[in-house]
Short mmCIF file of C-alpha atoms and ligand atoms in Angstrom, two decimals:
data_model
loop_
_atom_site.label_atom_id
_atom_site.label_comp_id
_atom_site.label_asym_id
_atom_site.label_seq_id
_atom_site.Cartn_x
_atom_site.Cartn_y
_atom_site.Cartn_z
CA UNK A 1 -4.72 -23.19 70.11
CA UNK A 2 -8.33 -22.85 70.68
CA UNK A 3 -8.52 -19.71 68.66
CA UNK A 4 -6.45 -21.23 65.88
CA UNK A 5 -8.77 -24.04 65.48
CA UNK A 6 -11.89 -21.97 66.17
CA UNK A 7 -14.75 -22.33 63.68
CA UNK A 8 -16.05 -18.88 62.60
CA UNK A 9 -19.32 -18.85 60.61
CA UNK A 10 -17.67 -17.61 57.45
CA UNK A 11 -14.57 -19.29 56.08
CA UNK A 12 -11.46 -17.24 56.86
CA UNK A 13 -9.29 -16.21 53.87
CA UNK A 14 -6.81 -18.74 52.40
CA UNK A 15 -3.55 -18.68 54.17
CA UNK A 16 -0.11 -17.52 52.86
CA UNK A 17 2.05 -20.06 51.23
CA UNK A 18 -0.43 -22.58 49.66
CA UNK A 19 2.52 -24.30 47.98
CA UNK A 20 1.68 -26.36 44.88
CA UNK A 21 -2.10 -26.24 45.29
CA UNK A 22 -2.84 -23.51 42.86
CA UNK A 23 -3.25 -24.40 39.19
CA UNK A 24 -0.87 -22.51 36.74
CA UNK A 25 -3.65 -22.36 33.97
CA UNK A 26 -7.25 -23.00 33.90
CA UNK A 27 -8.47 -26.64 33.76
CA UNK A 28 -10.17 -26.24 30.36
CA UNK A 29 -6.94 -25.01 28.75
CA UNK A 30 -4.74 -27.79 30.27
CA UNK A 31 -7.44 -30.47 29.62
CA UNK A 32 -7.55 -29.49 25.92
CA UNK A 33 -3.88 -30.10 25.59
CA UNK A 34 -4.16 -33.39 27.46
CA UNK A 35 -6.85 -34.62 25.30
CA UNK A 36 -4.72 -33.99 22.15
CA UNK A 37 -2.12 -36.47 23.63
CA UNK A 38 -3.18 -39.97 22.32
CA UNK A 39 -0.43 -41.79 24.12
CA UNK A 40 -1.27 -40.21 27.39
CA UNK A 41 -4.98 -41.25 26.89
CA UNK A 42 -3.90 -44.73 26.06
CA UNK A 43 -1.69 -45.08 29.06
CA UNK A 44 -4.39 -43.66 31.38
CA UNK A 45 -7.10 -45.71 29.77
CA UNK A 46 -5.29 -49.00 30.26
CA UNK A 47 -4.16 -48.21 33.82
CA UNK A 48 -7.44 -47.03 35.21
CA UNK A 49 -9.53 -49.82 33.59
CA UNK A 50 -7.17 -52.43 35.21
CA UNK A 51 -7.23 -50.86 38.61
CA UNK A 52 -11.05 -50.50 38.51
CA UNK A 53 -11.59 -54.09 37.74
CA UNK A 54 -9.32 -55.31 40.48
CA UNK A 55 -10.85 -52.90 42.98
CA UNK A 56 -14.40 -54.18 42.24
CA UNK A 57 -13.24 -57.76 42.83
CA UNK A 58 -11.54 -56.87 46.16
CA UNK A 59 -14.53 -54.88 47.47
CA UNK A 60 -16.96 -57.59 46.41
CA UNK A 61 -15.28 -60.09 48.72
CA UNK A 62 -16.45 -58.33 51.74
CA UNK A 63 -20.16 -58.68 52.61
CA UNK A 64 -20.08 -55.87 55.14
CA UNK A 65 -18.33 -53.40 52.85
CA UNK A 66 -21.17 -50.78 53.17
CA UNK A 67 -21.13 -51.05 56.89
CA UNK A 68 -17.33 -50.52 56.90
CA UNK A 69 -17.81 -47.41 54.64
CA UNK A 70 -20.37 -46.04 57.04
CA UNK A 71 -18.01 -46.70 59.91
CA UNK A 72 -15.09 -44.84 58.05
CA UNK A 73 -17.37 -41.82 57.42
CA UNK A 74 -18.64 -41.69 60.99
CA UNK A 75 -15.11 -41.93 62.46
CA UNK A 76 -13.86 -39.04 60.25
CA UNK A 77 -16.81 -36.94 61.02
CA UNK A 78 -16.27 -37.39 64.71
CA UNK A 79 -12.52 -36.65 64.33
CA UNK A 80 -13.12 -33.32 62.47
CA UNK A 81 -15.81 -32.39 65.00
CA UNK A 82 -13.24 -32.51 67.80
CA UNK A 83 -10.03 -31.88 65.85
CA UNK A 84 -8.54 -29.60 68.35
CA UNK A 85 -8.92 -32.04 71.29
CA UNK A 86 -7.56 -34.93 69.08
CA UNK A 87 -4.53 -32.89 67.93
CA UNK A 88 -3.62 -31.73 71.42
CA UNK A 89 -3.79 -35.37 72.64
CA UNK A 90 -1.55 -36.53 69.71
CA UNK A 91 0.97 -33.72 70.54
CA UNK A 92 1.04 -34.76 74.17
CA UNK A 93 1.51 -38.47 73.45
CA UNK A 94 4.27 -37.92 70.81
CA UNK A 95 6.29 -35.72 73.18
CA UNK A 96 5.73 -38.12 76.14
CA UNK A 97 7.39 -40.79 74.02
CA UNK A 98 10.44 -38.66 73.01
CA UNK A 99 9.28 -37.12 69.83
CA UNK A 100 9.08 -33.16 69.10
CA UNK A 101 5.96 -31.66 67.67
CA UNK A 102 6.06 -28.54 65.50
CA UNK A 103 3.08 -26.58 64.23
CA UNK A 104 3.02 -24.94 60.75
CA UNK A 105 0.47 -22.51 59.63
CA UNK A 106 1.39 -22.74 55.90
CA UNK A 107 3.75 -24.15 53.43
CA UNK A 108 6.46 -21.54 53.94
CA UNK A 109 6.53 -22.21 57.69
CA UNK A 110 6.52 -26.00 57.20
CA UNK A 111 9.39 -25.77 54.74
CA UNK A 112 11.38 -23.52 56.99
CA UNK A 113 10.95 -25.90 59.94
CA UNK A 114 11.99 -29.06 57.89
CA UNK A 115 14.87 -27.27 56.36
CA UNK A 116 16.22 -26.12 59.64
CA UNK A 117 15.77 -29.61 61.09
CA UNK A 118 17.83 -31.23 58.31
CA UNK A 119 20.42 -28.58 58.56
CA UNK A 120 20.79 -29.02 62.24
CA UNK A 121 21.77 -32.70 61.67
CA UNK A 122 24.66 -31.62 59.36
CA UNK A 123 23.26 -33.71 56.47
CA UNK A 124 23.11 -32.50 52.86
CA UNK A 125 20.54 -35.04 51.81
CA UNK A 126 17.51 -36.88 52.96
CA UNK A 127 15.46 -39.95 51.76
CA UNK A 128 11.65 -39.56 51.29
CA UNK A 129 8.76 -41.97 51.33
CA UNK A 130 6.02 -40.92 48.97
CA UNK A 131 4.15 -38.11 50.52
CA UNK A 132 1.61 -35.85 48.90
CA UNK A 133 1.63 -33.25 51.76
CA UNK A 134 5.33 -32.56 51.03
CA UNK A 135 4.43 -32.16 47.37
CA UNK A 136 1.69 -29.79 48.54
CA UNK A 137 4.17 -27.49 50.20
CA UNK A 138 6.94 -27.85 47.64
CA UNK A 139 9.37 -29.25 50.13
CA UNK A 140 11.79 -30.72 47.63
CA UNK A 141 12.26 -27.26 46.01
CA UNK A 142 12.68 -25.61 49.45
CA UNK A 143 15.39 -28.20 50.43
CA UNK A 144 17.14 -27.76 47.10
CA UNK A 145 17.30 -24.03 47.63
CA UNK A 146 19.13 -24.70 50.96
CA UNK A 147 21.55 -27.09 49.21
CA UNK A 148 19.83 -30.24 50.38
CA UNK A 149 19.04 -33.03 48.07
CA UNK A 150 15.77 -34.97 48.61
CA UNK A 151 15.76 -38.50 47.14
CA UNK A 152 12.32 -39.88 46.44
CA UNK A 153 12.36 -43.67 47.19
CA UNK A 154 8.91 -44.77 46.04
CA UNK A 155 9.41 -46.34 42.58
CA UNK A 156 6.72 -44.17 40.80
CA UNK A 157 7.95 -40.90 42.67
CA UNK A 158 11.58 -41.90 41.62
CA UNK A 159 10.42 -42.18 38.01
CA UNK A 160 8.67 -38.71 38.31
CA UNK A 161 11.67 -37.11 39.94
CA UNK A 162 14.15 -38.51 37.54
CA UNK A 163 11.79 -37.45 34.63
CA UNK A 164 11.68 -33.89 35.96
CA UNK A 165 7.95 -34.44 35.95
CA UNK A 166 4.98 -33.97 38.23
CA UNK A 167 2.95 -36.65 39.96
CA UNK A 168 -0.57 -37.27 38.17
CA UNK A 169 -2.12 -39.73 40.45
CA UNK A 170 -2.32 -40.29 44.22
CA UNK A 171 -1.21 -43.89 44.18
CA UNK A 172 0.50 -44.27 40.84
CA UNK A 173 2.17 -40.89 40.45
CA UNK A 174 3.78 -42.10 37.03
CA UNK A 175 0.55 -43.61 35.64
CA UNK A 176 0.91 -41.32 32.56
CA UNK A 177 4.25 -43.15 31.73
CA UNK A 178 4.49 -46.49 29.99
CA UNK A 179 7.43 -49.03 30.32
CA UNK A 180 9.36 -47.77 27.32
CA UNK A 181 9.23 -44.18 28.60
CA UNK A 182 10.46 -45.35 32.09
CA UNK A 183 13.36 -47.22 30.56
CA UNK A 184 14.47 -44.16 28.68
CA UNK A 185 14.29 -42.00 31.90
CA UNK A 186 16.42 -44.65 33.79
CA UNK A 187 19.05 -44.82 31.02
CA UNK A 188 19.30 -41.01 30.78
CA UNK A 189 19.27 -40.11 34.50
CA UNK A 190 20.66 -43.01 36.48
CA UNK A 191 24.55 -43.00 36.34
CA UNK A 192 24.80 -46.59 37.75
CA UNK A 193 22.30 -48.24 35.37
CA UNK A 194 23.09 -51.18 33.10
CA UNK A 195 23.27 -49.90 29.47
CA UNK A 196 21.57 -53.12 28.37
CA UNK A 197 18.47 -52.44 30.48
CA UNK A 198 15.28 -53.70 28.97
CA UNK A 199 11.65 -52.43 29.57
CA UNK A 200 10.69 -55.63 31.33
CA UNK A 201 8.95 -54.63 34.68
CA UNK A 202 11.20 -56.84 36.86
CA UNK A 203 14.32 -55.46 35.16
CA UNK A 204 13.18 -51.82 35.63
CA UNK A 205 12.34 -52.55 39.32
CA UNK A 206 15.80 -54.15 39.91
CA UNK A 207 17.46 -51.05 38.37
CA UNK A 208 15.61 -48.78 40.81
CA UNK A 209 16.38 -51.17 43.78
CA UNK A 210 20.11 -51.13 43.04
CA UNK A 211 20.04 -47.39 42.56
CA UNK A 212 18.18 -46.73 45.85
CA UNK A 213 20.03 -49.20 47.99
CA UNK A 214 23.18 -47.19 48.11
CA UNK A 215 21.30 -44.04 48.94
CA UNK A 216 19.21 -45.72 51.84
CA UNK A 217 22.32 -47.17 53.40
CA UNK A 218 24.12 -43.74 53.68
CA UNK A 219 20.99 -41.64 54.63
CA UNK A 220 21.08 -39.88 57.94
CA UNK A 221 17.67 -38.12 57.58
CA UNK A 222 14.34 -39.63 56.50
CA UNK A 223 11.30 -37.60 55.60
CA UNK A 224 7.86 -39.25 55.62
CA UNK A 225 4.22 -38.15 55.35
CA UNK A 226 1.50 -40.04 57.29
CA UNK A 227 -1.67 -42.14 56.46
CA UNK A 228 -2.96 -42.09 59.94
CA UNK A 229 -2.11 -40.71 63.23
CA UNK A 230 -3.64 -42.32 66.36
CA UNK A 231 -4.28 -39.56 69.04
CA UNK A 232 -4.66 -41.95 71.99
CA UNK A 233 -1.10 -43.40 71.74
CA UNK A 234 0.68 -40.79 69.57
CA UNK A 235 1.29 -43.48 66.96
CA UNK A 236 1.99 -42.57 63.24
CA UNK A 237 1.40 -44.98 60.36
CA UNK A 238 2.46 -45.25 56.76
CA UNK A 239 0.98 -47.91 54.43
CA UNK A 240 2.87 -48.81 51.21
CA UNK A 241 3.66 -51.68 48.94
CA UNK A 242 7.40 -51.65 48.23
CA UNK A 243 9.08 -51.54 51.67
CA UNK A 244 10.86 -48.31 50.74
CA UNK A 245 8.66 -46.50 53.28
CA UNK A 246 9.69 -49.00 55.89
CA UNK A 247 13.42 -48.20 55.21
CA UNK A 248 12.87 -44.54 55.30
CA UNK A 249 11.19 -44.50 58.60
CA UNK A 250 13.61 -47.04 60.28
CA UNK A 251 17.13 -46.74 58.81
CA UNK A 252 18.02 -42.97 59.19
CA UNK A 253 19.11 -41.46 62.57
CA UNK A 254 16.63 -38.65 62.26
CA UNK A 255 13.02 -38.97 61.01
CA UNK A 256 10.92 -35.93 60.13
CA UNK A 257 7.21 -36.53 59.59
CA UNK A 258 5.06 -34.06 57.86
CA UNK A 259 1.31 -34.39 58.45
CA UNK A 260 -1.78 -32.57 57.48
CA UNK A 261 -3.83 -31.96 60.54
CA UNK A 262 -6.82 -33.85 59.23
CA UNK A 263 -4.94 -37.18 59.36
CA UNK A 264 -5.58 -37.71 63.01
CA UNK A 265 -8.01 -40.37 64.26
CA UNK A 266 -9.01 -40.85 67.76
CA UNK A 267 -8.15 -44.46 68.69
CA UNK A 268 -6.59 -47.77 67.63
CA UNK A 269 -9.94 -49.31 67.06
CA UNK A 270 -10.60 -46.78 64.42
CA UNK A 271 -7.35 -47.66 62.66
CA UNK A 272 -8.71 -51.21 62.27
CA UNK A 273 -11.51 -49.78 60.03
CA UNK A 274 -9.11 -47.82 57.77
CA UNK A 275 -6.68 -50.56 57.43
CA UNK A 276 -9.49 -52.55 55.80
CA UNK A 277 -10.91 -49.71 53.63
CA UNK A 278 -7.69 -48.27 52.35
CA UNK A 279 -5.94 -51.11 50.66
CA UNK A 280 -9.02 -52.60 48.86
CA UNK A 281 -9.85 -49.16 47.60
CA UNK A 282 -6.38 -48.16 46.50
CA UNK A 283 -4.38 -51.09 45.35
CA UNK A 284 -7.15 -53.71 45.43
CA UNK A 285 -5.30 -55.68 47.99
CA UNK A 286 -6.85 -57.36 51.11
CA UNK A 287 -4.04 -55.84 53.10
CA UNK A 288 -1.09 -53.69 52.43
CA UNK A 289 2.28 -55.41 52.11
CA UNK A 290 3.87 -53.08 54.47
CA UNK A 291 2.05 -51.13 57.22
CA UNK A 292 4.81 -49.22 59.42
CA UNK A 293 3.87 -47.87 62.71
CA UNK A 294 6.00 -45.76 65.15
CA UNK A 295 5.53 -44.13 68.44
CA UNK A 296 8.06 -41.49 69.46
CA UNK A 297 11.62 -42.64 69.87
CA UNK A 298 12.77 -46.13 71.07
CA UNK A 299 16.32 -46.27 72.39
CA UNK A 300 18.65 -48.32 70.38
CA UNK A 301 15.92 -49.13 67.65
CA UNK A 302 15.21 -47.09 64.68
CA UNK A 303 15.65 -43.20 64.48
CA UNK A 304 16.79 -41.72 67.65
CA UNK A 305 15.38 -38.29 66.82
CA UNK A 306 11.81 -37.85 65.74
CA UNK A 307 10.12 -34.55 64.69
CA UNK A 308 6.43 -34.41 63.79
CA UNK A 309 5.37 -31.24 61.74
CA UNK A 310 1.65 -30.52 61.96
CA UNK A 311 0.41 -28.63 58.87
CA UNK A 312 -2.61 -26.40 58.50
CA UNK A 313 -2.12 -24.65 54.97
CA UNK A 314 -5.88 -23.90 54.55
CA UNK A 315 -7.24 -26.95 56.44
CA UNK A 316 -8.87 -24.93 59.31
CA UNK A 317 -10.45 -22.71 56.57
CA UNK A 318 -11.95 -25.91 55.04
CA UNK A 319 -12.92 -27.13 58.47
CA UNK A 320 -14.83 -23.93 59.16
CA UNK A 321 -16.94 -24.65 56.04
CA UNK A 322 -19.72 -26.75 57.35
CA UNK A 323 -20.48 -28.12 53.98
CA UNK A 324 -17.07 -28.35 52.60
CA UNK A 325 -15.36 -29.88 55.58
CA UNK A 326 -16.27 -33.47 54.53
CA UNK A 327 -13.49 -33.17 51.95
CA UNK A 328 -11.03 -33.50 54.85
CA UNK A 329 -12.23 -37.02 55.45
CA UNK A 330 -10.19 -38.15 52.36
CA UNK A 331 -7.84 -41.11 52.94
CA UNK A 332 -6.18 -40.58 49.57
CA UNK A 333 -7.15 -44.04 48.20
CA UNK A 334 -7.46 -42.73 44.63
CA UNK A 335 -10.64 -44.75 43.90
CA UNK A 336 -12.53 -41.80 42.81
CA UNK A 337 -9.74 -40.88 40.31
CA UNK A 338 -9.90 -44.28 38.73
CA UNK A 339 -13.70 -44.23 38.11
CA UNK A 340 -13.89 -40.59 36.96
CA UNK A 341 -14.54 -40.33 33.09
CA UNK A 342 -12.88 -36.77 33.17
CA UNK A 343 -9.76 -37.92 34.99
CA UNK A 344 -9.46 -40.97 32.64
CA UNK A 345 -9.34 -38.71 29.76
CA UNK A 346 -7.23 -35.80 30.93
CA UNK A 347 -4.90 -37.31 33.61
CA UNK A 348 -3.81 -35.59 36.70
CA UNK A 349 -1.64 -32.85 35.30
CA UNK A 350 -4.56 -31.00 33.79
CA UNK A 351 -5.92 -30.23 37.31
CA UNK A 352 -2.85 -28.10 37.94
CA UNK A 353 -2.79 -29.02 41.49
CA UNK A 354 -1.07 -31.62 43.68
CA UNK A 355 -4.51 -33.23 44.39
CA UNK A 356 -6.05 -34.26 41.08
CA UNK A 357 -9.24 -36.04 40.08
CA UNK A 358 -12.65 -35.60 41.78
CA UNK A 359 -11.44 -35.08 45.27
CA UNK A 360 -8.73 -32.61 44.03
CA UNK A 361 -11.46 -30.58 42.32
CA UNK A 362 -13.12 -30.02 45.71
CA UNK A 363 -10.09 -30.08 48.08
CA UNK A 364 -7.80 -27.59 46.23
CA UNK A 365 -10.46 -24.81 46.04
CA UNK A 366 -11.36 -25.41 49.68
CA UNK A 367 -7.70 -25.13 50.83
CA UNK A 368 -6.82 -22.18 48.54
CA UNK A 369 -10.17 -20.36 48.34
CA UNK A 370 -12.52 -20.91 45.52
CA UNK A 371 -11.28 -17.94 43.35
CA UNK A 372 -7.75 -19.50 43.23
CA UNK A 373 -8.89 -22.78 41.73
CA UNK A 374 -12.07 -21.46 40.18
CA UNK A 375 -12.30 -23.84 37.15
CA UNK A 376 -11.73 -27.14 39.16
CA UNK A 377 -15.36 -27.49 40.44
CA UNK A 378 -16.50 -27.53 36.83
CA UNK A 379 -14.21 -30.33 35.82
CA UNK A 380 -16.84 -32.96 36.37
CA UNK A 381 -19.83 -34.39 34.53
CA UNK A 382 -21.53 -34.93 38.09
CA UNK A 383 -22.09 -38.60 37.04
CA UNK A 384 -21.74 -39.68 40.75
CA UNK A 385 -19.24 -42.56 40.14
CA UNK A 386 -16.78 -40.93 42.70
CA UNK A 387 -19.45 -41.01 45.42
CA UNK A 388 -20.22 -44.64 44.84
CA UNK A 389 -16.58 -45.59 44.94
CA UNK A 390 -15.37 -43.46 47.99
CA UNK A 391 -14.66 -45.64 50.98
CA UNK A 392 -15.53 -43.01 53.38
CA UNK A 393 -18.64 -41.86 51.43
CA UNK A 394 -17.57 -38.26 50.66
CA UNK A 395 -20.47 -36.80 48.59
CA UNK A 396 -18.21 -35.24 46.06
CA UNK A 397 -20.93 -34.39 43.37
CA UNK A 398 -22.85 -32.26 46.04
CA UNK A 399 -19.58 -30.65 46.99
CA UNK A 400 -18.81 -29.85 43.42
CA UNK A 401 -22.22 -28.16 43.02
CA UNK A 402 -21.78 -26.30 46.30
CA UNK A 403 -18.35 -25.01 45.20
CA UNK A 404 -19.74 -23.88 41.90
CA UNK A 405 -22.45 -21.92 43.71
CA UNK A 406 -19.90 -20.29 45.96
CA UNK A 407 -17.91 -19.38 42.92
CA UNK A 408 -20.87 -17.68 41.32
CA UNK A 409 -21.74 -15.92 44.47
CA UNK A 410 -18.16 -14.71 45.13
CA UNK A 411 -17.80 -13.62 41.58
CA UNK A 412 -20.95 -11.52 41.83
CA UNK A 413 -19.33 -9.54 44.71
CA UNK A 414 -15.95 -9.39 43.11
CA UNK A 415 -17.18 -7.91 39.58
CA UNK A 416 -18.81 -4.67 39.24
CA UNK A 417 -19.44 -5.36 35.55
CA UNK A 418 -21.75 -8.41 35.11
CA UNK A 419 -20.24 -11.57 33.52
CA UNK A 420 -21.46 -12.87 30.09
CA UNK A 421 -23.13 -15.71 31.96
CA UNK A 422 -25.03 -13.37 34.31
CA UNK A 423 -26.20 -11.21 31.30
CA UNK A 424 -27.33 -14.32 29.46
CA UNK A 425 -29.29 -15.69 32.42
CA UNK A 426 -30.86 -12.12 33.01
CA UNK A 427 -31.89 -12.01 29.38
CA UNK A 428 -33.36 -15.58 29.62
CA UNK A 429 -35.25 -14.70 32.74
CA UNK A 430 -36.64 -11.62 31.03
CA UNK A 431 -37.75 -13.68 27.97
CA UNK A 432 -39.38 -16.52 30.03
CA UNK A 433 -41.31 -13.99 32.21
CA UNK A 434 -43.71 -13.21 29.47
CA UNK A 435 -45.62 -15.77 27.32
CA UNK A 436 -45.46 -13.51 24.19
CA UNK A 437 -41.71 -12.89 24.50
CA UNK A 438 -41.25 -16.64 25.09
CA UNK A 439 -43.25 -17.60 21.99
CA UNK A 440 -41.35 -15.14 19.91
CA UNK A 441 -38.00 -16.49 21.19
CA UNK A 442 -39.12 -19.89 20.21
CA UNK A 443 -40.00 -18.91 16.76
CA UNK A 444 -36.65 -17.17 16.37
CA UNK A 445 -34.84 -20.30 17.76
CA UNK A 446 -36.40 -22.47 15.04
CA UNK A 447 -34.20 -20.60 12.54
CA UNK A 448 -31.26 -22.36 14.14
CA UNK A 449 -32.28 -25.55 12.32
CA UNK A 450 -30.37 -24.31 9.26
CA UNK A 451 -27.16 -24.73 11.37
CA UNK A 452 -27.96 -28.47 12.22
CA UNK A 453 -26.97 -31.64 10.58
CA UNK A 454 -28.34 -35.11 11.61
CA UNK A 455 -30.43 -33.49 14.41
CA UNK A 456 -27.45 -31.84 16.06
CA UNK A 457 -25.80 -28.42 15.97
CA UNK A 458 -22.03 -28.73 16.25
CA UNK A 459 -21.10 -24.99 16.25
CA UNK A 460 -23.20 -22.04 17.55
CA UNK A 461 -22.37 -18.38 17.01
CA UNK A 462 -20.94 -16.36 20.12
CA UNK A 463 -21.80 -16.25 22.89
CA UNK A 464 -23.40 -19.69 22.50
CA UNK A 465 -20.22 -20.96 21.03
CA UNK A 466 -18.93 -21.55 24.59
CA UNK A 467 -21.43 -24.47 24.96
CA UNK A 468 -20.59 -26.04 21.50
CA UNK A 469 -16.83 -25.71 22.08
CA UNK A 470 -16.89 -28.92 24.05
CA UNK A 471 -20.22 -30.54 23.13
CA UNK A 472 -22.91 -30.40 20.57
CA UNK A 473 -26.50 -29.27 21.05
CA UNK A 474 -29.88 -30.83 19.85
CA UNK A 475 -31.40 -29.03 16.89
CA UNK A 476 -34.55 -27.10 17.54
CA UNK A 477 -37.76 -29.09 16.75
CA UNK A 478 -39.63 -28.32 13.63
CA UNK A 479 -42.64 -27.18 15.65
CA UNK A 480 -42.86 -25.76 19.13
CA UNK A 481 -44.97 -27.62 21.79
CA UNK A 482 -47.71 -24.95 21.52
CA UNK A 483 -47.88 -25.38 17.73
CA UNK A 484 -48.02 -29.13 18.03
CA UNK A 485 -50.74 -28.83 20.66
CA UNK A 486 -52.77 -26.47 18.51
CA UNK A 487 -52.29 -28.38 15.19
CA UNK A 488 -53.07 -31.75 16.65
CA UNK A 489 -56.46 -30.44 17.66
CA UNK A 490 -55.99 -31.00 21.46
CA UNK A 491 -56.61 -27.37 22.25
CA UNK A 492 -60.45 -27.79 21.34
CA UNK A 493 -60.98 -31.06 23.10
S1 SF4 B 501 -12.34 -38.85 47.98
FE1 SF4 B 501 -12.70 -40.89 48.67
S2 SF4 B 501 -12.36 -42.13 46.80
FE2 SF4 B 501 -11.31 -40.13 46.46
S3 SF4 B 501 -9.28 -40.52 47.12
FE3 SF4 B 501 -10.40 -39.54 48.91
S4 SF4 B 501 -11.05 -41.38 50.01
FE4 SF4 B 501 -10.44 -42.11 48.03
#
């Protein structure tokens, strides 16, 4: 245990079985396709603008919001500093109260454990409350391969599952869908739906409720994630808005909870801070409608068998990185997604990872190793809006810059042949090291004015075309600074 959570000075290699964390194609390629989808951009623009305005109002109600943020940051930093101690305490408390704790090094191990546990009950299906960590490990696919059907019960996750789609937002996984699209999915995929279903939100919700109710009442196994795990009592907590999570963790006979090891917090008192920070930052509510908590097993009340699967899957590698480890403080509120100008235009699918948006752009490379998600740290304008919005003050812009530097460093070691960027930088350094070379380069650069229109250059020849593929460049001035200095007579004065 101590060895497993030890903190070597250099991050260990990413573990086997990183699940659905690795992008299938580079971000720039996926983003270009997303940007061409005007319906997607409209859906995202409307949804993020609404959530942003509501969140700002909810946060403004609290005069001590900044102090709460600082408290959240400090609690998470302390929890990460002594993670091994808190996890062992959590394990002991859960087991003392009748639960069983399993440790999984990676996605493959976690899937094997959960599949085996479901099979041991004799069930061929399970109900699930929205859980990003089970998306991360690809649990639904692993269960399906073993002949077990996983039913998503969160409304948005249900839409994603029925649409054979992927989530694109932490909190609103179907944010890229509008009402008309959801109605079509329900009519196509639900065998018990009213054919006269309209796209009125209450009607869509009622259709989902009726569909899920039968599934809930016959479920023998529930599978959940965790928002917070309190080490001092062994209590697990899930916060949600619909009540489906409450049914998942109370109705079935067996409950299996999969938890990333960074979700542990030391005490009940700490939980009070996060239960204020999370709802206002995520759904812009003062309090979550449903906050479910359970501690081990209670005879005659709720599930009579409880298993907690503690998942690493790259987290100890991130923890070992003294700079990167603050990404593990994330409470998955999604505030950084909603304020990000890049996310608002591309949506979550372009990131190619279960964790999209600004935090996904740092968390995914930290979990998999930078080379496996190399384009994500560049998927940002570094405007800083994510840092301002984050309820636990994760400095995402600095992490992005840090990961870009790591990527450059690691690429330097990996490639014997220098990259085009390295060659360009070396040439620039050579030119700038000598005043005559620099002046000659400036004179040559002025010829670029023929490519400009309205003071901007929209397309440069290779290799500079990489810059103008996504943005324009200012036209070179008619005179260099030195010329201007000379011609204005200042040189003599
Ligand atoms: S990084 Fe901060 S703002 Fe973004 S999801 Fe995590 S806690 Fe929320």
